[in-house]
Amino acid sequence: MKTRITELLGIRHPVIEGGMQWVGRAGLAAAVSEAGGLGIITALTHDSPDGLVREIEEVRRLTQKPFGVNLTLLPTLKPVSYDAYVDVILSEGVAIVETAGRSPEPFMSAFLASGIKVIHKCTSVRHAIKAEKLGCAAVSVDGFECAGHPGEDDIPALVLLPLAADALSIPIIASGGFGDGRGLAAALSLGADGINMGTRFLATKEAPVHERIKRVLVEADERQTALILRSLHNTVRIFKNRVAEEVMALETKEGTTIEDIAPLVSGTRGALVYETGDVDAGVWTAGMVVGLIRDVPTAAELVSRVVLEAESIVKKRLGSMVAE
Ligand code: NAD
């Protein structure tokens, strides 16, 4: 498929790996890029900028193809020196950056001066318009179905994508709820130029995630996600496990603060889920698309299946419905 996104990023298929904390490592990102999509490593998976340098070196050892670095700008329990991560992105000559969580404005002049293509992930049309004005090359528009932070407006992709397509000139990546070729065909129909898949790539052979968690993803249905941190206006969609239920119970109590919740939601605790395979070790993000995950293919099998299915839908299923 040739879309504005494949042209912009120099990739073969309009499929981009979601920026996944702890999971966006070199092995998976390189596998997605080798498969013709765009692999994304996540900066904050590393507690020091040096870790990001090593991860970038590792992706480059594994693939010559384009890849991106995700930089998420959201509240964190420990202060993060974003400038130091931006310095690594600049000094390592990274070509594609995905920002998320907050406006990338403070870093845009440095990114643009280095010729970096910035994809800003946003959950509203107003933020997408701002990103276009700031000089972002593309936006990733994240519907309410998504894993991680859906924002506070709760607008699903079916409405958000056509609204964004009407309002923007830059290419759009559809994000949130995408896991198969039907999703890709739908996203293109709604005005997007490609899709972003996070949770779906969690259940691939190359994902650095315990096999037990991949099985949980295969067995889960679409109702097994929960929204937490809504009381703090920092809503996160996660897998509905015992810790999620504890957090939700705490949030119903008047006056609950981030300090009360922090021991439950801390990302370092959540990382233990992927490491040990204990589904209740902490909180871990998953989108509603879990209901559509039925196997654990390689990243290459997944990308090619998604694209072939979308092509067949466009050419055969939809094509055959148009009356002469
Ligand atoms: P963390 O351990 O610092 O924080 C855990 C959660 O609490 C995060 O969702 C964070 O946004 C939230 N939080 C922290 N301080 C807060 C405050 N003062 N008010 C409201 N909410 C607060 O974060 P982490 O899990 O190590 O993640 C690092 C970064 O990656 C964060 O920016 C986080 O939001 C983001 N993240 C992204 C994904 C993804 O899939 N893209 C998943 C998890 C986290």
Coordinates of C-alpha atoms and ligand atoms in Angstrom, one line a residue:
M1 CA 0.0 0.0 0.0
K2 CA 1.2 3.5 -0.8
T3 CA -0.1 6.2 1.4
R4 CA 1.1 9.6 2.6
I5 CA 2.5 7.9 5.6
T6 CA 4.5 5.3 3.7
E7 CA 5.9 8.1 1.5
L8 CA 6.7 10.4 4.5
L9 CA 8.4 7.8 6.6
G10 CA 10.0 5.8 3.8
I11 CA 8.3 2.5 4.8
R12 CA 6.6 -0.2 2.8
H13 CA 3.4 -0.7 4.8
P14 CA 1.3 1.9 6.7
V15 CA 1.7 0.1 10.0
I16 CA 3.4 1.7 13.0
E17 CA 4.3 0.2 16.3
G18 CA 2.7 2.0 19.3
G19 CA 5.1 3.6 21.7
M20 CA 5.0 1.1 24.5
Q21 CA 6.7 1.7 27.9
W22 CA 8.9 -1.3 28.7
V23 CA 8.0 -3.1 25.5
G24 CA 9.3 -0.7 22.9
R25 CA 12.8 -2.3 22.8
A26 CA 15.2 -2.8 19.9
G27 CA 14.3 -6.4 19.1
L28 CA 10.6 -5.8 18.5
A29 CA 11.1 -2.4 16.9
A30 CA 13.7 -3.9 14.4
A31 CA 11.3 -6.8 13.7
V32 CA 8.5 -4.3 12.8
S33 CA 10.8 -2.2 10.7
E34 CA 12.2 -5.3 8.9
A35 CA 8.6 -6.3 8.2
G36 CA 8.1 -3.1 6.3
G37 CA 6.3 -1.1 9.1
L38 CA 7.9 1.5 11.5
G39 CA 9.3 0.1 14.7
I40 CA 9.3 2.5 17.7
I41 CA 11.6 2.3 20.8
T42 CA 10.5 4.2 23.9
A43 CA 12.9 6.7 25.5
L44 CA 11.5 6.4 29.1
T45 CA 11.9 2.7 29.2
H46 CA 15.5 3.6 30.1
D47 CA 16.0 5.3 33.4
S48 CA 19.0 7.1 32.0
P49 CA 19.7 8.7 28.6
D50 CA 22.7 6.4 28.2
G51 CA 20.3 3.4 28.1
L52 CA 18.6 5.1 25.2
V53 CA 21.9 5.5 23.4
R54 CA 22.5 1.8 23.7
E55 CA 19.0 1.0 22.5
I56 CA 19.4 3.1 19.4
E57 CA 22.7 1.4 18.7
E58 CA 21.1 -2.0 19.0
V59 CA 18.2 -1.2 16.6
R60 CA 20.7 0.1 14.1
R61 CA 22.7 -3.2 14.5
L62 CA 19.5 -5.2 13.8
T63 CA 18.1 -3.2 10.9
Q64 CA 19.0 -0.6 8.3
K65 CA 15.3 0.4 7.9
P66 CA 13.7 3.5 9.4
F67 CA 12.7 3.4 13.0
G68 CA 11.4 6.0 15.5
V69 CA 11.9 7.0 19.1
N70 CA 8.9 7.7 21.4
L71 CA 9.2 10.5 23.9
T72 CA 6.2 10.6 26.3
L73 CA 5.7 13.9 28.1
L74 CA 3.2 13.0 30.9
P75 CA 3.3 13.3 34.7
T76 CA 5.8 10.9 36.2
L77 CA 6.4 9.8 39.8
K78 CA 10.1 10.7 39.6
P79 CA 11.2 13.8 37.7
V80 CA 12.5 13.1 34.2
S81 CA 15.1 15.1 32.5
Y82 CA 13.5 15.4 29.1
D83 CA 16.2 17.7 27.8
A84 CA 18.8 14.9 28.3
Y85 CA 16.7 12.4 26.3
V86 CA 16.2 15.1 23.6
D87 CA 20.0 15.6 23.5
V88 CA 20.4 11.9 22.8
I89 CA 17.8 12.0 20.0
L90 CA 19.7 14.9 18.4
S91 CA 23.2 13.6 18.9
E92 CA 22.4 10.1 17.7
G93 CA 20.8 11.5 14.5
V94 CA 17.4 9.9 15.0
A95 CA 15.2 10.7 12.0
I96 CA 11.7 10.1 13.4
V97 CA 10.4 11.0 16.8
E98 CA 6.9 10.3 18.2
T99 CA 6.0 12.7 21.0
A100 CA 2.9 12.1 23.2
G101 CA 1.2 13.3 26.3
R102 CA 1.7 17.0 26.1
S103 CA 2.6 19.6 23.4
P104 CA 6.1 19.0 22.0
E105 CA 6.5 22.8 21.6
P106 CA 9.5 23.2 23.9
F107 CA 11.5 20.8 21.7
M108 CA 10.2 21.5 18.2
S109 CA 12.7 24.1 17.1
A110 CA 15.6 21.7 18.0
F111 CA 13.9 18.8 16.3
L112 CA 13.0 20.8 13.2
A113 CA 16.5 22.3 13.0
S114 CA 17.9 18.7 12.9
G115 CA 15.5 17.7 10.1
I116 CA 13.6 15.3 12.4
K117 CA 10.2 14.2 11.4
V118 CA 7.9 14.6 14.4
I119 CA 4.8 12.6 14.8
H120 CA 2.7 13.9 17.7
K121 CA 0.2 11.6 19.3
C122 CA -2.9 13.3 20.4
T123 CA -6.4 12.5 21.6
S124 CA -8.3 15.5 20.4
V125 CA -8.7 17.5 17.1
R126 CA -7.7 20.8 18.8
H127 CA -4.3 19.3 19.9
A128 CA -3.8 17.8 16.4
I129 CA -4.4 21.3 14.8
K130 CA -1.8 22.7 17.3
A131 CA 0.7 20.0 16.4
E132 CA 0.3 20.8 12.7
K133 CA 0.9 24.5 13.4
L134 CA 4.0 23.6 15.4
G135 CA 5.5 21.9 12.3
C136 CA 4.8 18.2 13.1
A137 CA 5.1 16.1 10.0
A138 CA 2.2 13.9 11.0
V139 CA -0.1 13.2 13.9
S140 CA -1.2 10.0 15.5
V141 CA -4.8 10.4 16.5
D142 CA -5.7 8.2 19.4
G143 CA -9.3 7.2 19.9
F144 CA -10.9 6.3 23.3
E145 CA -10.4 2.6 22.6
C146 CA -6.6 2.9 23.0
A147 CA -4.3 1.5 25.6
G148 CA -2.4 4.0 27.9
H149 CA -3.6 7.6 28.0
P150 CA -6.9 8.3 26.0
G151 CA -7.2 11.9 27.3
E152 CA -10.3 13.1 29.0
D153 CA -12.8 13.6 26.1
D154 CA -13.7 10.0 25.5
I155 CA -14.2 10.3 21.7
P156 CA -13.8 7.0 19.9
A157 CA -11.8 6.7 16.6
L158 CA -15.0 6.4 14.5
V159 CA -15.8 10.0 15.2
L160 CA -12.3 11.4 16.0
L161 CA -10.6 10.3 12.7
P162 CA -13.0 11.9 10.2
L163 CA -13.0 15.1 12.3
A164 CA -9.2 15.2 12.3
A165 CA -9.1 14.4 8.6
D166 CA -11.4 17.4 7.9
A167 CA -9.3 19.7 10.0
L168 CA -5.8 18.8 9.0
S169 CA -3.5 18.9 6.0
I170 CA -0.7 16.6 7.4
P171 CA -0.9 12.8 7.3
I172 CA -2.8 11.0 10.1
I173 CA -2.0 7.8 11.8
A174 CA -5.1 6.1 13.3
S175 CA -4.4 4.9 16.8
G176 CA -6.5 3.0 19.4
G177 CA -8.4 -0.2 18.6
F178 CA -6.4 -1.4 15.6
G179 CA -5.3 -5.0 15.4
D180 CA -6.2 -6.4 12.0
G181 CA -6.8 -5.7 8.3
R182 CA -10.4 -4.7 8.9
G183 CA -9.1 -2.0 11.2
L184 CA -6.6 -0.8 8.6
A185 CA -9.2 -0.6 5.8
A186 CA -11.6 1.2 8.2
A187 CA -8.9 3.7 9.2
L188 CA -8.1 4.5 5.6
S189 CA -11.8 4.9 4.9
L190 CA -12.1 7.4 7.7
G191 CA -9.4 9.6 6.3
A192 CA -6.2 8.2 8.0
D193 CA -3.1 7.3 6.1
G194 CA -2.0 4.4 8.3
I195 CA -2.4 2.7 11.6
N196 CA -0.7 2.4 14.9
M197 CA -0.8 -0.9 16.8
G198 CA 0.4 -1.2 20.4
T199 CA -1.5 -3.9 22.3
R200 CA -1.6 -6.1 19.1
F201 CA 2.2 -6.1 18.9
L202 CA 2.4 -7.1 22.6
A203 CA 1.2 -10.5 21.5
T204 CA 3.9 -11.2 19.0
K205 CA 6.9 -13.6 19.2
E206 CA 9.5 -10.8 19.4
A207 CA 7.7 -8.7 22.1
P208 CA 9.9 -8.7 25.3
V209 CA 7.0 -10.0 27.4
H210 CA 6.6 -13.2 29.4
E211 CA 4.8 -16.0 27.5
R212 CA 2.1 -16.1 30.1
I213 CA 1.1 -12.5 29.5
K214 CA 0.9 -13.2 25.7
R215 CA -1.5 -16.1 26.5
V216 CA -3.6 -13.8 28.8
L217 CA -3.9 -11.4 25.8
V218 CA -5.1 -14.2 23.5
E219 CA -7.7 -15.3 26.1
A220 CA -8.9 -11.9 27.1
D221 CA -12.1 -10.3 25.8
E222 CA -12.8 -6.7 24.9
R223 CA -14.3 -6.0 28.4
Q224 CA -11.0 -6.7 30.2
T225 CA -9.6 -3.2 30.3
A226 CA -10.2 -0.5 33.0
L227 CA -9.8 3.2 33.2
I228 CA -7.8 4.5 36.2
L229 CA -6.3 7.9 37.3
R230 CA -9.5 9.6 36.0
S231 CA -9.8 11.3 39.4
L232 CA -6.4 13.0 38.7
H233 CA -7.3 14.0 35.1
N234 CA -4.6 11.7 33.8
T235 CA -6.8 8.8 32.7
V236 CA -5.0 5.5 31.7
R237 CA -6.5 2.5 30.1
I238 CA -4.9 -0.7 31.6
F239 CA -5.6 -4.4 31.7
K240 CA -8.3 -5.1 34.3
N241 CA -6.5 -7.1 36.9
R242 CA -6.5 -7.2 40.8
V243 CA -4.3 -4.1 41.1
A244 CA -6.6 -2.1 38.7
E245 CA -9.6 -3.0 40.9
E246 CA -7.7 -1.8 44.0
V247 CA -6.9 1.5 42.3
M248 CA -10.5 2.0 41.1
A249 CA -11.7 1.3 44.7
L250 CA -9.3 3.9 46.1
E251 CA -10.3 6.4 43.5
T252 CA -14.0 6.3 44.6
K253 CA -12.8 7.6 48.0
E254 CA -12.9 11.4 48.4
G255 CA -9.6 13.1 48.7
T256 CA -7.4 10.3 47.3
T257 CA -4.1 11.7 46.1
I258 CA -1.4 10.4 43.7
E259 CA 0.7 9.6 46.8
D260 CA -2.0 7.1 47.9
I261 CA -2.2 5.5 44.5
A262 CA 1.5 5.7 43.5
P263 CA 2.6 2.3 45.1
L264 CA 0.0 0.6 43.1
V265 CA 0.4 2.3 39.7
S266 CA 4.2 2.7 39.6
G267 CA 5.6 1.8 36.2
T268 CA 8.6 -0.1 37.6
R269 CA 6.2 -2.3 39.5
G270 CA 4.1 -2.8 36.3
A271 CA 7.3 -3.8 34.4
L272 CA 7.4 -6.9 36.7
V273 CA 4.2 -8.2 34.9
Y274 CA 6.1 -8.5 31.6
E275 CA 9.2 -9.9 33.3
T276 CA 7.7 -12.5 35.6
G277 CA 4.4 -13.3 33.8
D278 CA 2.5 -12.6 37.0
V279 CA -0.6 -10.8 35.6
D280 CA -1.3 -9.2 39.0
A281 CA 2.2 -7.9 39.8
G282 CA 1.3 -4.3 38.9
V283 CA -0.6 -2.3 36.4
W284 CA 0.0 -2.8 32.7
T285 CA -1.5 -1.1 29.7
A286 CA -3.8 -2.8 27.2
G287 CA -6.4 -1.5 24.8
M288 CA -9.9 -2.8 24.0
V289 CA -8.4 -4.5 20.9
V290 CA -7.4 -7.4 23.3
G291 CA -10.8 -8.8 22.3
L292 CA -9.5 -9.2 18.7
I293 CA -6.2 -10.9 19.6
R294 CA -6.3 -14.7 19.0
D295 CA -2.7 -15.7 18.4
V296 CA 0.9 -14.9 18.9
P297 CA 2.5 -14.5 15.4
T298 CA 5.8 -13.0 14.5
A299 CA 5.8 -9.3 13.8
A300 CA 6.4 -10.0 10.1
E301 CA 3.4 -12.4 10.0
L302 CA 1.2 -9.9 11.7
V303 CA 2.2 -6.9 9.5
S304 CA 1.8 -8.9 6.3
R305 CA -1.5 -10.4 7.4
V306 CA -2.9 -7.0 8.3
V307 CA -1.9 -5.5 5.0
L308 CA -3.1 -8.4 2.8
E309 CA -6.5 -8.5 4.7
A310 CA -6.9 -4.7 4.2
E311 CA -6.0 -5.0 0.5
S312 CA -8.5 -7.8 0.0
I313 CA -11.3 -5.8 1.8
V314 CA -10.7 -2.7 -0.3
K315 CA -10.4 -4.6 -3.6
K316 CA -12.8 -7.4 -3.2
R317 CA -15.3 -6.9 -0.4
L318 CA -15.9 -3.2 -0.8
G319 CA -15.2 -3.2 -4.6
S320 CA -17.9 -5.8 -5.1
M321 CA -20.5 -3.8 -3.3
V322 CA -20.4 -0.9 -5.7
A323 CA -23.3 -1.2 -8.1
E324 CA -22.5 -0.5 -11.8
Ligands
NAD1 P1 5.4 6.4 36.5 O1 5.7 5.1 37.3 O2 6.2 7.6 36.8 O3 3.8 6.7 36.8 C1 2.8 5.7 36.8 C2 1.5 6.3 36.3 O4 1.1 7.4 37.2 C3 1.7 7.0 34.9 O5 0.5 6.7 34.2 C4 1.8 8.5 35.2 O6 1.4 9.3 34.1 C5 1.0 8.6 36.5 N1 1.4 9.7 37.3 C6 2.6 9.9 37.8 N2 2.6 11.0 38.6 C7 1.4 11.6 38.5 C8 0.8 12.8 39.0 N3 1.5 13.6 39.8 N4 -0.5 13.0 38.7 C9 -1.2 12.2 37.9 N5 -0.7 11.0 37.4 C10 0.6 10.7 37.7 O7 5.4 6.2 35.0 P2 5.9 4.9 34.1 O8 4.8 3.9 34.1 O9 7.3 4.5 34.5 O10 5.8 5.5 32.7 C11 6.8 6.5 32.2 C12 6.0 7.3 31.2 O11 5.5 6.6 30.1 C13 4.9 8.1 31.8 O12 4.9 9.4 31.1 C14 3.7 7.3 31.5 O13 2.5 8.0 31.5 C15 4.1 6.8 30.1 N6 3.4 5.5 29.9 C16 3.2 5.1 28.6 C17 2.6 3.9 28.3 C18 2.3 3.6 26.9 O14 1.9 2.5 26.6 N7 2.6 4.4 25.9 C19 2.3 3.0 29.3 C20 2.6 3.3 30.6 C21 3.2 4.6 30.8

